[in-house]
Short mmCIF file of C-alpha atoms in Angstrom, two decimals:
data_model
loop_
_atom_site.label_atom_id
_atom_site.label_comp_id
_atom_site.label_asym_id
_atom_site.label_seq_id
_atom_site.Cartn_x
_atom_site.Cartn_y
_atom_site.Cartn_z
CA MET A 1 -100.16 28.35 -39.73
CA LYS A 2 -100.59 30.07 -42.91
CA LYS A 3 -104.32 30.21 -42.26
CA THR A 4 -103.55 31.43 -38.90
CA ALA A 5 -100.98 34.50 -40.40
CA LEU A 6 -103.87 35.52 -42.61
CA ILE A 7 -105.81 36.02 -40.06
CA ILE A 8 -103.44 38.42 -37.79
CA LEU A 9 -102.63 40.93 -41.31
CA SER A 10 -106.01 40.64 -41.48
CA LEU A 11 -106.44 41.99 -38.24
CA LEU A 12 -103.50 44.55 -38.34
CA SER A 13 -104.51 45.79 -42.22
CA VAL A 14 -108.34 46.67 -40.19
CA PHE A 15 -106.87 47.99 -36.91
CA VAL A 16 -104.61 50.00 -40.12
CA SER A 17 -107.04 51.37 -41.72
CA SER A 18 -109.50 52.17 -38.18
CA ALA A 19 -106.64 54.10 -36.58
CA GLN A 20 -105.82 56.48 -40.11
CA ASP A 21 -109.77 57.33 -40.34
CA LYS A 22 -109.87 58.01 -36.73
CA SER A 23 -106.57 60.55 -36.99
CA ILE A 24 -107.77 62.50 -40.21
CA LYS A 25 -111.26 62.90 -38.44
CA GLU A 26 -109.27 64.57 -35.32
CA MET A 27 -106.86 66.25 -37.94
CA ARG A 28 -110.57 67.69 -39.48
CA ASP A 29 -112.21 68.30 -36.06
CA GLU A 30 -109.08 70.33 -35.13
CA ALA A 31 -108.91 72.51 -38.21
CA THR A 32 -112.72 73.49 -38.09
CA ARG A 33 -112.92 73.94 -33.93
CA THR A 34 -113.16 77.60 -32.90
CA ILE A 35 -110.52 79.11 -30.49
CA LYS A 36 -112.12 80.70 -27.76
CA LYS A 37 -109.50 83.12 -26.26
CA ASP A 38 -108.84 83.77 -22.59
CA PRO A 39 -109.27 86.86 -21.51
CA ASN A 40 -107.09 86.42 -18.57
CA ASP A 41 -104.69 85.72 -21.25
CA THR A 42 -104.81 88.25 -23.58
CA ILE A 43 -101.99 90.90 -23.53
CA PRO A 44 -103.14 94.48 -23.37
CA LYS A 45 -102.22 97.16 -26.74
CA ILE A 46 -99.30 99.38 -24.96
CA TRP A 47 -98.74 101.13 -28.13
CA LYS A 48 -101.48 103.40 -30.81
CA LEU A 49 -99.75 104.26 -33.53
CA GLY A 50 -101.09 105.73 -36.68
CA SER A 51 -100.10 108.36 -39.59
CA VAL A 52 -101.73 110.43 -42.23
CA LEU A 53 -100.05 111.12 -45.87
CA ARG A 54 -102.12 113.96 -48.35
CA PHE A 55 -100.99 115.15 -50.91
CA THR A 56 -102.57 118.69 -52.95
CA PHE A 57 -102.31 119.00 -56.73
CA THR A 58 -103.60 122.19 -59.06
CA GLN A 59 -102.86 123.11 -62.28
CA GLY A 60 -104.42 125.16 -64.84
CA ALA A 61 -103.30 126.62 -68.32
CA GLN A 62 -105.06 129.24 -70.91
CA ASP A 63 -104.38 131.13 -73.96
CA ASN A 64 -106.30 133.68 -75.09
CA TRP A 65 -109.03 133.97 -72.46
CA SER A 66 -111.00 136.51 -72.26
CA ALA A 67 -111.40 136.20 -68.65
CA GLY A 68 -108.04 137.23 -67.46
CA GLY A 69 -105.67 134.96 -65.50
CA ASP A 70 -102.21 133.37 -65.60
CA LYS A 71 -101.21 131.44 -68.56
CA ASN A 72 -100.00 129.24 -66.76
CA SER A 73 -100.31 127.80 -62.68
CA LEU A 74 -99.60 124.65 -60.55
CA GLY A 75 -99.68 124.23 -57.34
CA LEU A 76 -98.71 121.29 -54.44
CA SER A 77 -98.95 120.93 -50.78
CA SER A 78 -98.01 117.92 -48.70
CA PHE A 79 -99.25 117.33 -45.15
CA PHE A 80 -97.93 114.33 -43.55
CA SER A 81 -99.11 113.78 -39.59
CA ALA A 82 -98.20 110.90 -37.06
CA TYR A 83 -98.92 109.62 -33.30
CA ALA A 84 -97.70 106.84 -31.38
CA PHE A 85 -99.62 107.10 -27.96
CA TYR A 86 -98.78 105.00 -25.11
CA LYS A 87 -100.93 103.26 -22.61
CA LYS A 88 -100.26 101.61 -19.44
CA GLY A 89 -102.03 101.30 -15.87
CA LYS A 90 -100.95 105.05 -14.54
CA ASN A 91 -98.82 105.71 -16.89
CA ALA A 92 -99.11 107.94 -21.17
CA TRP A 93 -96.94 109.05 -23.08
CA ASP A 94 -98.31 110.87 -25.89
CA ASN A 95 -96.25 112.07 -28.82
CA THR A 96 -96.98 113.76 -32.02
CA ILE A 97 -95.26 115.08 -35.06
CA ASP A 98 -96.52 117.31 -37.92
CA LEU A 99 -95.02 118.53 -41.31
CA ALA A 100 -96.68 120.65 -44.36
CA TYR A 101 -95.38 122.25 -47.31
CA GLY A 102 -96.86 123.58 -50.59
CA PHE A 103 -95.80 126.17 -53.16
CA LEU A 104 -97.68 127.47 -55.90
CA ASN A 105 -95.93 128.87 -59.10
CA THR A 106 -97.68 131.28 -61.50
CA THR A 107 -96.92 132.69 -65.11
CA SER A 108 -97.06 136.66 -63.28
CA LEU A 109 -96.29 136.02 -59.73
CA GLY A 110 -92.97 133.00 -59.63
CA SER A 111 -93.32 130.62 -57.05
CA ARG A 112 -94.05 131.36 -53.77
CA LYS A 113 -94.99 129.07 -50.82
CA SER A 114 -98.10 127.97 -49.53
CA ASP A 115 -97.82 126.04 -46.28
CA ASP A 116 -94.54 125.51 -44.63
CA LYS A 117 -94.77 123.82 -40.81
CA ILE A 118 -92.48 121.57 -38.63
CA ASP A 119 -94.35 120.65 -35.17
CA ILE A 120 -93.53 117.76 -32.67
CA LEU A 121 -94.66 117.51 -29.14
CA SER A 122 -94.03 114.69 -26.62
CA LYS A 123 -96.41 114.51 -23.39
CA TYR A 124 -95.86 112.67 -20.52
CA GLY A 125 -98.82 112.04 -18.09
CA TYR A 126 -98.99 110.22 -14.49
CA ASP A 127 -102.79 109.45 -13.80
CA ILE A 128 -103.76 110.89 -10.10
CA GLY A 129 -107.41 110.24 -10.72
CA LYS A 130 -110.50 112.18 -11.90
CA ASN A 131 -109.15 112.71 -15.38
CA TRP A 132 -105.66 114.29 -13.77
CA TYR A 133 -102.82 113.75 -14.94
CA ILE A 134 -99.23 115.73 -13.45
CA SER A 135 -97.72 116.03 -16.61
CA GLY A 136 -94.36 117.07 -18.63
CA LEU A 137 -94.34 118.30 -22.22
CA VAL A 138 -91.97 119.04 -24.44
CA ASN A 139 -92.72 121.08 -28.05
CA PHE A 140 -90.71 122.14 -31.04
CA ARG A 141 -91.53 124.12 -33.77
CA THR A 142 -89.93 125.46 -36.38
CA GLN A 143 -90.05 125.58 -40.77
CA PHE A 144 -88.22 124.19 -43.84
CA ALA A 145 -87.43 127.04 -45.98
CA PRO A 146 -87.36 130.50 -46.06
CA GLY A 147 -90.64 133.04 -45.94
CA TYR A 148 -90.89 136.33 -47.63
CA ALA A 149 -93.34 138.98 -47.62
CA TYR A 150 -94.29 140.48 -51.63
CA PRO A 151 -95.13 143.95 -51.22
CA SER A 152 -97.78 145.09 -53.41
CA GLN A 153 -96.62 148.15 -54.58
CA GLY A 154 -93.65 146.28 -56.23
CA GLY A 155 -90.25 146.16 -54.45
CA PRO A 156 -88.21 142.74 -53.88
CA PRO A 157 -89.63 140.59 -51.84
CA VAL A 158 -88.88 140.63 -47.70
CA LEU A 159 -87.60 138.05 -45.78
CA THR A 160 -89.25 137.54 -43.06
CA SER A 161 -88.50 134.25 -41.27
CA ASP A 162 -86.44 131.22 -43.22
CA PHE A 163 -85.50 127.69 -41.07
CA MET A 164 -84.69 127.65 -37.57
CA ALA A 165 -85.88 131.55 -37.62
CA PRO A 166 -88.23 131.06 -35.88
CA ALA A 167 -88.19 128.16 -33.65
CA TYR A 168 -89.57 127.60 -30.25
CA LEU A 169 -88.89 124.84 -27.80
CA ILE A 170 -90.91 124.34 -25.22
CA VAL A 171 -90.41 122.45 -21.92
CA ALA A 172 -93.46 122.41 -19.21
CA PRO A 173 -93.93 120.82 -16.18
CA GLY A 174 -97.67 121.37 -15.30
CA MET A 175 -101.29 119.23 -15.30
CA ASN A 176 -103.05 117.66 -17.94
CA TYR A 177 -107.03 116.94 -17.95
CA LYS A 178 -107.23 114.20 -20.13
CA PRO A 179 -111.13 113.10 -19.78
CA ASN A 180 -111.40 111.42 -23.63
CA ASP A 181 -109.61 110.37 -26.57
CA GLU A 182 -110.83 113.87 -27.71
CA PHE A 183 -110.60 116.53 -25.60
CA SER A 184 -106.55 117.35 -23.87
CA PHE A 185 -106.56 120.24 -21.73
CA PHE A 186 -102.83 121.05 -20.58
CA ILE A 187 -101.28 124.42 -18.16
CA SER A 188 -98.63 124.68 -16.84
CA LEU A 189 -97.74 127.90 -14.54
CA SER A 190 -93.80 127.22 -15.17
CA THR A 191 -92.48 127.06 -18.10
CA LEU A 192 -89.33 127.64 -20.01
CA ARG A 193 -89.25 128.85 -23.88
CA TRP A 194 -86.09 128.95 -25.63
CA LEU A 195 -86.76 131.59 -29.58
CA PHE A 196 -84.33 130.74 -31.28
CA VAL A 197 -83.37 133.26 -34.71
CA LYS A 198 -80.18 130.92 -36.48
CA ASN A 199 -80.13 134.32 -39.94
CA ASP A 200 -77.93 136.77 -39.00
CA SER A 201 -79.41 139.49 -41.38
CA LEU A 202 -82.79 138.25 -38.94
CA SER A 203 -80.81 138.30 -35.99
CA ALA A 204 -79.40 141.76 -36.73
CA LYS A 205 -82.60 143.09 -36.82
CA GLY A 206 -83.91 141.94 -33.16
CA ALA A 207 -86.54 139.79 -35.48
CA PHE A 208 -89.63 138.14 -33.55
CA GLY A 209 -88.10 140.02 -29.73
CA VAL A 210 -84.25 138.38 -29.72
CA ASP A 211 -81.60 140.79 -28.60
CA THR A 212 -80.27 142.51 -31.47
CA GLY A 213 -77.75 140.51 -32.87
CA LYS A 214 -78.65 137.27 -30.95
CA THR A 215 -79.58 134.35 -31.83
CA VAL A 216 -81.25 132.83 -28.81
CA LYS A 217 -83.24 133.69 -26.27
CA LEU A 218 -84.85 132.35 -22.84
CA GLU A 219 -88.13 133.52 -21.96
CA PHE A 220 -89.84 131.89 -18.57
CA GLY A 221 -93.54 132.20 -18.37
CA ALA A 222 -96.71 130.33 -18.41
CA TYR A 223 -98.28 128.11 -21.25
CA SER A 224 -101.29 126.13 -22.01
CA THR A 225 -102.44 123.72 -24.85
CA ILE A 226 -105.94 122.63 -25.55
CA SER A 227 -106.44 119.63 -27.99
CA TYR A 228 -109.72 118.46 -29.50
CA THR A 229 -110.94 116.07 -32.03
CA HIS A 230 -114.33 115.36 -33.17
CA LYS A 231 -115.67 113.00 -35.34
CA ILE A 232 -118.84 114.25 -36.59
CA ASN A 233 -119.94 111.75 -38.67
CA ALA A 234 -118.50 108.85 -40.63
CA ASN A 235 -117.21 110.88 -43.28
CA VAL A 236 -116.38 114.33 -41.32
CA VAL A 237 -113.57 114.55 -38.68
CA TYR A 238 -112.47 118.01 -37.21
CA THR A 239 -109.05 118.29 -35.41
CA GLY A 240 -107.80 121.51 -33.79
CA ARG A 241 -105.33 123.06 -31.46
CA LEU A 242 -104.83 126.44 -28.97
CA ASP A 243 -101.42 127.53 -28.19
CA LEU A 244 -100.96 129.74 -25.29
CA PHE A 245 -97.65 131.69 -23.73
CA ALA A 246 -97.59 134.74 -21.21
CA ASN A 247 -93.52 135.83 -20.82
CA TYR A 248 -93.24 136.57 -16.83
CA GLN A 249 -90.42 138.96 -17.93
CA HIS A 250 -91.96 141.43 -20.57
CA ASP A 251 -95.46 142.63 -21.91
CA PRO A 252 -97.54 139.14 -19.33
CA GLN A 253 -100.25 140.64 -20.86
CA ASN A 254 -99.54 140.48 -24.26
CA VAL A 255 -100.06 136.29 -24.33
CA ASP A 256 -98.54 134.89 -27.83
CA VAL A 257 -101.15 132.32 -29.27
CA ASN A 258 -100.99 129.82 -31.67
CA TRP A 259 -104.09 128.38 -32.99
CA THR A 260 -105.18 125.63 -35.79
CA ASN A 261 -108.37 123.91 -36.88
CA LEU A 262 -108.34 121.55 -39.44
CA LEU A 263 -111.85 120.49 -41.17
CA ALA A 264 -111.51 117.09 -43.18
CA VAL A 265 -114.59 115.22 -45.09
CA LYS A 266 -114.20 112.32 -47.33
CA VAL A 267 -115.27 112.21 -50.41
CA THR A 268 -114.74 109.06 -51.89
CA GLY A 269 -112.07 105.90 -51.16
CA ILE A 270 -108.51 107.92 -50.63
CA ILE A 271 -110.20 111.43 -52.03
CA THR A 272 -110.65 113.39 -49.01
CA MET A 273 -111.53 117.60 -49.51
CA THR A 274 -109.65 119.58 -46.59
CA VAL A 275 -110.32 123.08 -45.21
CA ALA A 276 -107.92 124.54 -42.94
CA PHE A 277 -107.67 128.25 -41.04
CA ASN A 278 -105.02 129.02 -38.92
CA MET A 279 -103.83 132.13 -36.77
CA ILE A 280 -101.31 133.82 -34.84
CA TYR A 281 -100.32 136.72 -33.20
CA ASP A 282 -97.11 136.98 -31.47
CA ASN A 283 -96.48 140.79 -29.83
CA ASP A 284 -92.73 140.45 -31.03
CA VAL A 285 -93.59 139.52 -34.77
CA LYS A 286 -93.64 142.53 -37.12
CA THR A 287 -95.63 142.89 -40.38
CA VAL A 288 -94.66 143.91 -43.67
CA LYS A 289 -96.53 147.30 -45.36
CA ALA A 290 -97.36 147.57 -48.40
CA ASP A 291 -94.02 149.72 -49.53
CA GLY A 292 -92.23 146.70 -47.92
CA SER A 293 -91.05 148.43 -44.87
CA PRO A 294 -91.55 147.72 -41.16
CA GLY A 295 -95.21 148.07 -39.61
CA GLY A 296 -96.74 146.85 -35.99
CA PRO A 297 -98.05 143.33 -34.57
CA ALA A 298 -100.49 142.48 -35.94
CA ALA A 299 -102.59 138.45 -36.55
CA GLN A 300 -101.46 136.24 -39.04
CA LEU A 301 -104.18 134.52 -40.63
CA GLN A 302 -104.21 131.65 -43.04
CA GLU A 303 -106.82 129.72 -45.00
CA LEU A 304 -106.32 126.74 -47.15
CA LEU A 305 -109.01 125.09 -49.27
CA GLY A 306 -107.41 121.68 -51.57
CA ILE A 307 -109.11 118.20 -52.33
CA GLY A 308 -106.30 115.62 -52.39
CA VAL A 309 -105.50 112.36 -51.88
CA LEU A 310 -105.19 111.26 -47.88
CA LEU A 311 -103.77 107.86 -47.24
CA LYS A 312 -103.22 106.39 -43.96
CA LEU A 313 -100.43 104.25 -43.08
#
């Protein structure tokens, strides 16, 4: 009897040991097994999100410097851009926001703005074939802080703009041509544009084309926007946008132009050099002469060059 029990125990021990070895082997094989994805189970990515944050800093100081110049200078500019693109079936929805602010402080000139922008755009499209979309667009544009012109002949600064003065809200149904992710052309022949001047002193002058003393003006016209982004090489990217608006109700031949260009060059790591060139023309925006008196309309030009830190979020 004892002999039989020993034989049974021995057999059970061998069986358990074999089962354990087999279980360990199966676990090891499962851990090292490469899982092949079934394309039928893959869920398409319908949202594409991204953003960048850039800071550019400049500083200078000198004392008894024979070449001349300001004793101290300090400059800082920041730029934030984000996008959220939706694509599912025939539906496409593009959303972008661009924010910029910069200032420069020198011993002789004091503190002045070097950049200021708020630009939010949302565009929906329904694909009707051959890269054309039936679309609707909403765009809002203004700035953060007051802007001044500084007469070259001296005198106090002249207030030229402010937050919500001006501000533009565009609502436009139209057509959008988008053959690829780099290029987009939108056109609308029935656009509503609200012009806001929420500053009493500017509205009292009828600045930016509002009726004297009014803070809001509704315009009806044609609108078009062209955007283009191109990766020239692994380290250089160009981004451009051209907005055009013609007011049917007042001098439609005087087309408002807002043109932005940005060339970003990756130097190393997160260090990036940027070159920006922007132009605005609005026949209702008056210039300030050297003596501080009002002048006629003219092209507004801006050029910015900087080296700073660029963070992709």
